[in-house]
Short mmCIF file of C-alpha atoms and ligand atoms in Angstrom, two decimals:
data_model
loop_
_atom_site.label_atom_id
_atom_site.label_comp_id
_atom_site.label_asym_id
_atom_site.label_seq_id
_atom_site.Cartn_x
_atom_site.Cartn_y
_atom_site.Cartn_z
CA UNK A 1 -5.15 23.86 -28.12
CA UNK A 2 -8.72 22.83 -28.45
CA UNK A 3 -11.48 23.89 -25.69
CA UNK A 4 -11.40 20.18 -24.50
CA UNK A 5 -7.82 19.78 -24.37
CA UNK A 6 -7.15 22.96 -22.76
CA UNK A 7 -10.13 22.09 -20.39
CA UNK A 8 -8.44 18.35 -19.54
CA UNK A 9 -4.69 20.30 -18.79
CA UNK A 10 -6.34 22.73 -16.28
CA UNK A 11 -8.20 19.41 -14.26
CA UNK A 12 -4.88 17.82 -14.21
CA UNK A 13 -2.77 20.92 -12.99
CA UNK A 14 -5.86 21.69 -10.53
CA UNK A 15 -5.64 17.63 -9.23
CA UNK A 16 -1.72 17.62 -9.37
CA UNK A 17 -1.34 20.96 -7.30
CA UNK A 18 -3.95 19.47 -4.61
CA UNK A 19 -2.31 16.28 -4.82
CA UNK A 20 1.73 18.46 -4.43
CA UNK A 21 0.10 20.72 -1.48
CA UNK A 22 -1.14 18.03 0.20
CA UNK A 23 1.72 15.82 0.36
CA UNK A 24 3.81 18.91 1.11
CA UNK A 25 1.67 19.40 4.34
CA UNK A 26 1.68 15.47 5.22
CA UNK A 27 5.64 15.59 5.17
CA UNK A 28 5.86 18.89 7.06
CA UNK A 29 3.72 17.99 9.98
CA UNK A 30 5.86 15.22 10.86
CA UNK A 31 8.99 17.33 10.78
CA UNK A 32 7.33 20.08 12.88
CA UNK A 33 5.28 17.78 15.43
CA UNK A 34 7.58 14.59 15.84
CA UNK A 35 11.05 15.91 14.76
CA UNK A 36 10.70 19.25 16.11
CA UNK A 37 13.24 20.25 13.78
CA UNK A 38 12.64 24.21 12.66
CA UNK A 39 14.56 24.39 9.77
CA UNK A 40 12.78 20.94 7.83
CA UNK A 41 9.24 23.08 8.77
CA UNK A 42 10.22 25.80 7.52
CA UNK A 43 11.67 24.46 4.45
CA UNK A 44 8.85 22.56 3.43
CA UNK A 45 6.77 24.98 4.16
CA UNK A 46 8.59 27.09 2.39
CA UNK A 47 8.46 24.80 -0.51
CA UNK A 48 4.85 24.76 -0.21
CA UNK A 49 4.37 28.03 -0.61
CA UNK A 50 6.52 28.61 -3.43
CA UNK A 51 4.21 25.80 -5.14
CA UNK A 52 1.18 27.77 -4.56
CA UNK A 53 2.50 30.87 -5.63
CA UNK A 54 3.39 29.62 -8.42
CA UNK A 55 -0.05 27.48 -9.31
CA UNK A 56 -1.36 31.00 -8.66
CA UNK A 57 -0.46 32.22 -12.43
CA UNK A 58 -2.90 29.90 -13.59
CA UNK A 59 -6.79 31.78 -13.68
CA UNK A 60 -8.33 29.97 -10.19
CA UNK A 61 -11.84 30.63 -11.89
CA UNK A 62 -10.47 28.21 -14.35
CA UNK A 63 -8.90 25.43 -12.66
CA UNK A 64 -12.05 25.39 -10.24
CA UNK A 65 -14.55 24.94 -13.52
CA UNK A 66 -12.46 22.34 -14.39
CA UNK A 67 -12.62 20.14 -11.37
CA UNK A 68 -14.87 17.44 -11.37
CA UNK A 69 -14.31 15.15 -8.54
CA UNK A 70 -17.45 13.13 -8.26
CA UNK A 71 -16.52 12.35 -12.19
CA UNK A 72 -12.88 11.38 -11.58
CA UNK A 73 -13.02 7.77 -12.51
CA UNK A 74 -9.36 7.34 -10.22
CA UNK A 75 -11.32 7.68 -6.59
CA UNK A 76 -12.37 4.24 -7.87
CA UNK A 77 -9.28 2.57 -8.86
CA UNK A 78 -7.78 1.43 -5.62
CA UNK A 79 -5.16 -1.60 -5.07
CA UNK A 80 -5.43 -3.31 -1.97
CA UNK A 81 -2.38 -1.77 -0.39
CA UNK A 82 -3.11 2.10 -0.77
CA UNK A 83 -4.99 1.77 1.97
CA UNK A 84 -2.39 0.54 4.64
CA UNK A 85 0.49 2.31 6.27
CA UNK A 86 1.81 -0.21 8.65
CA UNK A 87 4.30 2.96 9.90
CA UNK A 88 5.08 6.47 10.05
CA UNK A 89 7.57 5.83 7.45
CA UNK A 90 5.82 4.25 4.91
CA UNK A 91 3.34 7.35 5.15
CA UNK A 92 6.06 9.61 4.90
CA UNK A 93 7.60 8.02 1.95
CA UNK A 94 4.50 7.79 0.61
CA UNK A 95 3.51 11.77 1.01
CA UNK A 96 7.47 12.01 -0.78
CA UNK A 97 6.65 9.62 -3.88
CA UNK A 98 3.19 11.40 -4.26
CA UNK A 99 4.29 15.22 -3.94
CA UNK A 100 7.46 14.48 -6.90
CA UNK A 101 5.43 12.88 -9.48
CA UNK A 102 2.64 15.67 -8.64
CA UNK A 103 5.35 18.55 -9.32
CA UNK A 104 6.71 17.09 -12.12
CA UNK A 105 3.04 16.26 -13.40
CA UNK A 106 2.43 20.17 -13.09
CA UNK A 107 5.66 20.80 -14.56
CA UNK A 108 5.02 19.07 -18.09
CA UNK A 109 1.89 20.05 -18.37
CA UNK A 110 1.91 23.69 -17.11
CA UNK A 111 4.84 23.97 -19.70
CA UNK A 112 2.17 24.01 -22.59
CA UNK A 113 0.56 26.81 -20.83
CA UNK A 114 3.05 28.95 -18.75
CA UNK A 115 6.93 28.38 -18.64
CA UNK A 116 7.21 30.56 -16.09
CA UNK A 117 5.25 28.21 -14.28
CA UNK A 118 7.12 25.17 -14.99
CA UNK A 119 10.33 26.24 -13.99
CA UNK A 120 9.13 27.41 -10.58
CA UNK A 121 8.04 24.30 -10.25
CA UNK A 122 10.90 22.94 -11.28
CA UNK A 123 12.88 24.42 -9.06
CA UNK A 124 10.62 23.20 -5.90
CA UNK A 125 10.86 19.33 -7.43
CA UNK A 126 14.30 20.23 -6.82
CA UNK A 127 13.90 21.33 -3.18
CA UNK A 128 11.50 18.73 -2.61
CA UNK A 129 13.97 15.83 -3.08
CA UNK A 130 16.45 17.31 -1.16
CA UNK A 131 14.70 17.65 2.08
CA UNK A 132 11.92 14.72 1.80
CA UNK A 133 15.54 12.52 1.72
CA UNK A 134 16.41 13.97 5.18
CA UNK A 135 13.17 13.23 6.41
CA UNK A 136 12.78 9.65 5.12
CA UNK A 137 16.29 9.40 6.73
CA UNK A 138 15.60 10.73 10.14
CA UNK A 139 12.74 8.06 10.58
CA UNK A 140 13.22 4.45 11.56
CA UNK A 141 14.25 2.22 8.97
CA UNK A 142 11.17 -0.14 8.56
CA UNK A 143 12.08 -2.70 11.58
CA UNK A 144 11.27 -5.78 9.30
CA UNK A 145 13.78 -4.82 6.57
CA UNK A 146 16.71 -3.96 8.70
CA UNK A 147 16.12 -7.03 10.72
CA UNK A 148 16.15 -8.88 7.40
CA UNK A 149 19.46 -7.55 5.94
CA UNK A 150 21.12 -8.06 9.74
CA UNK A 151 20.31 -11.68 9.21
CA UNK A 152 22.58 -14.28 8.26
CA UNK A 153 21.22 -17.79 9.46
CA UNK A 154 17.59 -18.70 8.54
CA UNK A 155 16.33 -22.33 9.77
CA UNK A 156 13.31 -24.06 8.54
CA UNK A 157 11.05 -26.29 10.98
CA UNK A 158 7.87 -28.35 10.87
CA UNK A 159 5.09 -28.14 13.02
CA UNK A 160 6.29 -30.97 16.25
CA UNK A 161 4.24 -32.81 17.79
CA UNK A 162 2.36 -30.79 19.60
CA UNK A 163 2.12 -26.90 20.41
CA UNK A 164 4.30 -26.93 23.28
CA UNK A 165 7.23 -28.75 21.75
CA UNK A 166 6.62 -26.91 19.17
CA UNK A 167 6.97 -23.31 21.06
CA UNK A 168 9.42 -24.67 23.00
CA UNK A 169 11.55 -25.84 19.66
CA UNK A 170 11.05 -22.06 18.33
CA UNK A 171 11.51 -19.84 21.32
CA UNK A 172 15.14 -21.92 22.23
CA UNK A 173 16.13 -21.82 17.99
CA UNK A 174 15.47 -17.57 18.57
CA UNK A 175 17.55 -17.60 21.78
CA UNK A 176 20.26 -19.79 20.10
CA UNK A 177 20.61 -16.98 17.10
CA UNK A 178 18.26 -17.84 14.64
CA UNK A 179 17.76 -14.82 12.52
CA UNK A 180 14.64 -16.04 10.12
CA UNK A 181 12.56 -19.16 11.08
CA UNK A 182 10.52 -20.85 8.51
CA UNK A 183 7.82 -23.29 9.31
CA UNK A 184 7.00 -25.44 6.41
CA UNK A 185 5.49 -28.57 6.63
CA UNK A 186 3.21 -30.43 3.83
CA UNK A 187 1.54 -32.89 6.41
CA UNK A 188 -0.06 -30.41 8.49
CA UNK A 189 -3.57 -29.43 8.10
CA UNK A 190 -4.12 -25.60 7.39
CA UNK A 191 -5.68 -25.11 10.83
CA UNK A 192 -2.28 -26.74 12.58
CA UNK A 193 -0.33 -24.44 10.45
CA UNK A 194 -2.32 -21.78 11.14
CA UNK A 195 -2.08 -22.42 14.63
CA UNK A 196 1.35 -22.93 14.86
CA UNK A 197 2.29 -19.85 13.00
CA UNK A 198 0.58 -17.61 15.39
CA UNK A 199 2.37 -19.01 18.01
CA UNK A 200 5.70 -18.55 16.28
CA UNK A 201 5.06 -15.01 15.41
CA UNK A 202 4.30 -13.89 18.60
CA UNK A 203 7.42 -15.72 19.75
CA UNK A 204 9.60 -13.86 16.79
CA UNK A 205 8.32 -10.56 18.12
CA UNK A 206 9.28 -11.79 21.53
CA UNK A 207 12.43 -12.35 20.63
CA UNK A 208 13.24 -9.85 17.86
CA UNK A 209 13.52 -12.61 15.07
CA UNK A 210 11.52 -12.79 11.98
CA UNK A 211 8.83 -15.71 11.04
CA UNK A 212 8.05 -16.85 7.91
CA UNK A 213 5.20 -19.26 6.36
CA UNK A 214 5.85 -21.34 3.60
CA UNK A 215 4.00 -21.58 0.71
CA UNK A 216 0.71 -19.77 1.45
CA UNK A 217 -0.07 -16.11 1.99
CA UNK A 218 -3.36 -16.45 3.50
CA UNK A 219 -1.60 -18.14 6.33
CA UNK A 220 1.17 -16.31 7.07
CA UNK A 221 -1.86 -13.12 6.66
CA UNK A 222 -4.16 -14.60 8.95
CA UNK A 223 -1.23 -15.20 11.75
CA UNK A 224 0.47 -11.85 11.29
CA UNK A 225 3.70 -13.12 10.39
CA UNK A 226 6.59 -11.54 8.89
CA UNK A 227 5.84 -13.24 5.67
CA UNK A 228 5.75 -15.89 3.26
CA UNK A 229 8.07 -18.05 1.27
CA UNK A 230 6.86 -18.81 -2.18
CA UNK A 231 8.10 -21.19 -4.80
CA UNK A 232 8.74 -20.62 -8.60
CA UNK A 233 5.40 -23.12 -9.09
CA UNK A 234 3.57 -21.32 -5.82
CA UNK A 235 1.81 -17.78 -5.92
CA UNK A 236 3.45 -15.20 -7.52
CA UNK A 237 5.45 -12.49 -5.87
CA UNK A 238 2.92 -10.06 -6.91
CA UNK A 239 0.10 -11.63 -5.85
CA UNK A 240 1.54 -12.62 -2.27
CA UNK A 241 1.78 -9.21 -2.60
CA UNK A 242 -1.27 -7.86 -2.66
CA UNK A 243 -2.10 -10.28 0.44
CA UNK A 244 0.14 -9.34 2.60
CA UNK A 245 1.26 -5.88 1.34
CA UNK A 246 4.05 -3.48 1.08
CA UNK A 247 5.31 -3.93 4.79
CA UNK A 248 5.50 -7.63 4.98
CA UNK A 249 8.19 -9.56 3.44
CA UNK A 250 8.26 -12.05 0.81
CA UNK A 251 10.91 -14.26 -0.16
CA UNK A 252 10.78 -16.21 -3.12
CA UNK A 253 12.74 -19.45 -4.17
CA UNK A 254 15.70 -19.23 -7.05
CA UNK A 255 17.43 -22.01 -9.12
CA UNK A 256 18.92 -19.80 -11.45
CA UNK A 257 20.10 -16.11 -12.50
CA UNK A 258 17.48 -15.24 -14.66
CA UNK A 259 14.86 -16.31 -11.86
CA UNK A 260 17.22 -14.52 -9.43
CA UNK A 261 16.77 -11.33 -11.18
CA UNK A 262 13.20 -11.78 -11.87
CA UNK A 263 12.97 -11.85 -8.36
CA UNK A 264 14.56 -8.67 -8.09
CA UNK A 265 11.78 -7.15 -10.63
CA UNK A 266 9.21 -9.05 -9.12
CA UNK A 267 9.73 -7.01 -5.98
CA UNK A 268 11.04 -9.83 -3.90
CA UNK A 269 12.33 -9.30 -0.52
CA UNK A 270 14.72 -11.74 -0.55
CA UNK A 271 15.61 -14.85 -2.55
CA UNK A 272 16.38 -18.77 -1.58
CA UNK A 273 19.16 -19.64 -3.70
CA UNK A 274 19.65 -24.06 -3.87
CA UNK A 275 19.62 -26.45 -3.86
CA UNK A 276 23.21 -25.96 -3.77
CA UNK A 277 24.06 -29.72 -1.85
CA UNK A 278 22.21 -32.92 -1.97
CA UNK A 279 20.62 -32.87 1.86
CA UNK A 280 18.28 -34.65 4.12
CA UNK A 281 15.24 -32.87 3.83
CA UNK A 282 14.30 -32.65 0.51
CA UNK A 283 15.73 -34.17 -2.66
CA UNK A 284 16.40 -32.83 -6.44
CA UNK A 285 17.00 -34.13 -10.07
CA UNK A 286 20.05 -31.37 -10.12
CA UNK A 287 21.66 -28.85 -8.06
CA UNK A 288 23.03 -25.85 -8.40
CA UNK A 289 26.40 -26.19 -6.65
CA UNK A 290 28.59 -22.94 -5.05
CA UNK A 291 28.88 -21.34 -9.01
CA UNK A 292 25.13 -20.21 -8.76
CA UNK A 293 25.83 -18.70 -5.94
CA UNK A 294 28.81 -16.94 -7.22
CA UNK A 295 26.09 -15.45 -9.74
CA UNK A 296 23.89 -14.13 -6.93
CA UNK A 297 26.55 -12.83 -5.64
CA UNK A 298 28.19 -10.72 -7.94
CA UNK A 299 24.71 -9.37 -9.12
CA UNK A 300 22.14 -9.83 -6.61
CA UNK A 301 21.58 -6.91 -4.24
CA UNK A 302 18.48 -8.47 -2.49
CA UNK A 303 19.56 -10.70 0.62
CA UNK A 304 20.52 -14.06 -1.12
CA UNK A 305 20.13 -17.35 1.27
CA UNK A 306 21.89 -20.53 0.11
CA UNK A 307 19.59 -23.60 0.79
CA UNK A 308 19.91 -27.02 0.35
CA UNK A 309 22.23 -29.36 1.87
CA UNK A 310 24.40 -27.32 3.60
CA UNK A 311 25.82 -27.70 7.17
CA UNK A 312 29.31 -27.48 8.53
CA UNK A 313 30.94 -29.49 6.33
CA UNK A 314 30.01 -27.90 3.26
CA UNK A 315 29.48 -23.90 4.31
CA UNK A 316 33.16 -22.63 3.52
CA UNK A 317 31.94 -23.58 0.11
CA UNK A 318 29.16 -21.19 0.93
CA UNK A 319 30.73 -18.08 2.14
CA UNK A 320 33.60 -19.23 -0.28
CA UNK A 321 31.52 -18.10 -3.39
CA UNK A 322 30.32 -14.94 -1.50
CA UNK A 323 27.17 -15.91 0.19
CA UNK A 324 26.81 -15.02 3.94
CA UNK A 325 23.52 -16.52 4.45
CA UNK A 326 22.29 -19.47 4.98
CA UNK A 327 18.77 -21.29 4.99
CA UNK A 328 18.93 -25.01 6.86
CA UNK A 329 16.77 -27.58 7.83
CA UNK A 330 18.94 -31.07 9.39
CA UNK A 331 22.17 -28.60 10.10
CA UNK A 332 20.32 -27.81 12.90
CA UNK A 333 17.30 -30.18 13.05
CA UNK A 334 19.46 -33.22 13.44
CA UNK A 335 22.26 -32.00 15.40
CA UNK A 336 23.34 -33.57 18.93
CA UNK A 337 23.17 -29.87 20.39
CA UNK A 338 20.78 -27.36 18.00
CA UNK A 339 21.45 -24.87 19.90
CA UNK A 340 25.22 -25.30 19.49
CA UNK A 341 24.89 -26.12 15.84
CA UNK A 342 23.06 -23.14 15.86
CA UNK A 343 25.83 -20.43 17.66
CA UNK A 344 28.56 -22.28 15.36
CA UNK A 345 26.62 -21.61 12.31
CA UNK A 346 26.24 -17.98 13.42
CA UNK A 347 30.13 -17.77 14.28
CA UNK A 348 31.29 -19.07 11.09
CA UNK A 349 28.92 -16.87 8.99
CA UNK A 350 30.15 -13.90 11.01
CA UNK A 351 28.10 -10.59 10.41
CA UNK A 352 26.37 -11.10 7.16
CA UNK A 353 27.78 -8.67 4.35
CA UNK A 354 24.40 -6.23 3.71
CA UNK A 355 23.38 -5.87 0.67
C1 LIG B 401 14.62 -19.62 2.55
C2 LIG B 401 13.94 -20.96 1.57
N1 LIG B 401 14.52 -21.11 0.21
C3 LIG B 401 13.77 -22.20 -0.53
C4 LIG B 401 12.81 -22.37 -0.27
C5 LIG B 401 12.11 -23.79 -1.04
O1 LIG B 401 11.16 -23.31 -1.65
P1 LIG B 401 9.81 -23.94 -2.58
O2 LIG B 401 10.99 -24.15 -3.67
O3 LIG B 401 9.14 -23.28 -2.60
O4 LIG B 401 10.13 -25.50 -1.83
P2 LIG B 401 9.27 -26.02 -0.36
O5 LIG B 401 10.20 -25.51 0.67
O6 LIG B 401 7.51 -25.08 -0.70
O7 LIG B 401 9.09 -27.42 -0.85
C6 LIG B 401 12.23 -22.30 1.41
N2 LIG B 401 11.41 -23.06 1.47
N3 LIG B 401 12.96 -21.40 1.56
C1 TZP B 402 12.85 -26.73 1.26
C2 TZP B 402 14.30 -26.81 0.66
N1 TZP B 402 14.42 -26.31 -0.94
C3 TZP B 402 15.63 -26.29 -1.10
S1 TZP B 402 16.96 -27.44 -0.53
C4 TZP B 402 15.32 -27.61 0.89
C5 TZP B 402 15.38 -28.38 1.98
C6 TZP B 402 16.40 -27.96 2.91
O1 TZP B 402 17.15 -28.58 3.72
P1 TZP B 402 18.46 -29.28 4.42
O2 TZP B 402 19.54 -28.00 4.82
O3 TZP B 402 18.01 -30.31 5.17
O4 TZP B 402 19.09 -29.81 3.06
MG1 MG B 403 7.05 -23.61 -1.61
#
């Protein structure tokens, strides 16, 4: 191994051992000071010492000489969301991932220098997988994802005639059982959409519902909505994610199984599937029908909301295709008693099959 290669290898081993030890310590602090879990704390401390002892087999002066933090280009490479942790669950999850990745790096590059080091690190890595899983499971799931998984009725509304009427309608819909509400209004100005979204986001939090802005990730961000819904021709999921970060919801419209598969690959949190039937709100050249829903139900693990012309007269065709989540507009907007329509839709949908 050339001098240059050896130095680079020690530099990698130095950086990765620091990263692994920091990740283990981050997990250990929660197990110790939040969970008061003696067994988990002791295991994480033991792993940390095993890693330190294994890395101690390497010449420390050589490792330190290879360190060059000012010259580390990686310190300049940032992604918008890496400085964002909206929950302790995401802190612990990030520490667990960072630790596992770093231990794998030490193990692989360590094999070129000291096989005993590599095997000791391998054992530490397997122990880390186990304790990290237990620690993550001890934390409340990110509430937004949990509420999304439990959602079955999603209603799209417009901005209404004024803020007071909009607020009253939104609160009434959540209180009657709507799980997810989306503001979709092409006729409203940005200012109106922002103001309505901020109000709806607040009411959603008060009522335990989710609030989504249609199309506009910027407005979703500015109003602190729970997320954004984008179509195939709008901002790609990855770009919406850069704006909203890892803990907001991004929904994507899908019209084919390939688009649904792409939505999973692109990191969408849920999908809209349609338009299923002809409806009263938006017209299309073609309708996907229940057959597309059957394909999604058979294959796609993301929460999938059927949309397009769905109401109580055809809901059985949706649930019969295996989809127990729907997004509607007219079925509630045009009902004589919207609250009763919501209650009946929820009753007919039952508890969603949590995917
Ligand atoms: C839940 C849900 N599903 C689908 C859509 C349709 O979105 P899109 O295809 O972008 O069309 P517009 O709603 O923007 O006209 C949706 N909004 N919500
Ligand atoms: C926005 C949208 N995208 C596909 S169908 C649709 C309209 C849904 O409204 P309705 O439930 O009244 O058909
Ligand atoms: Mg759209």
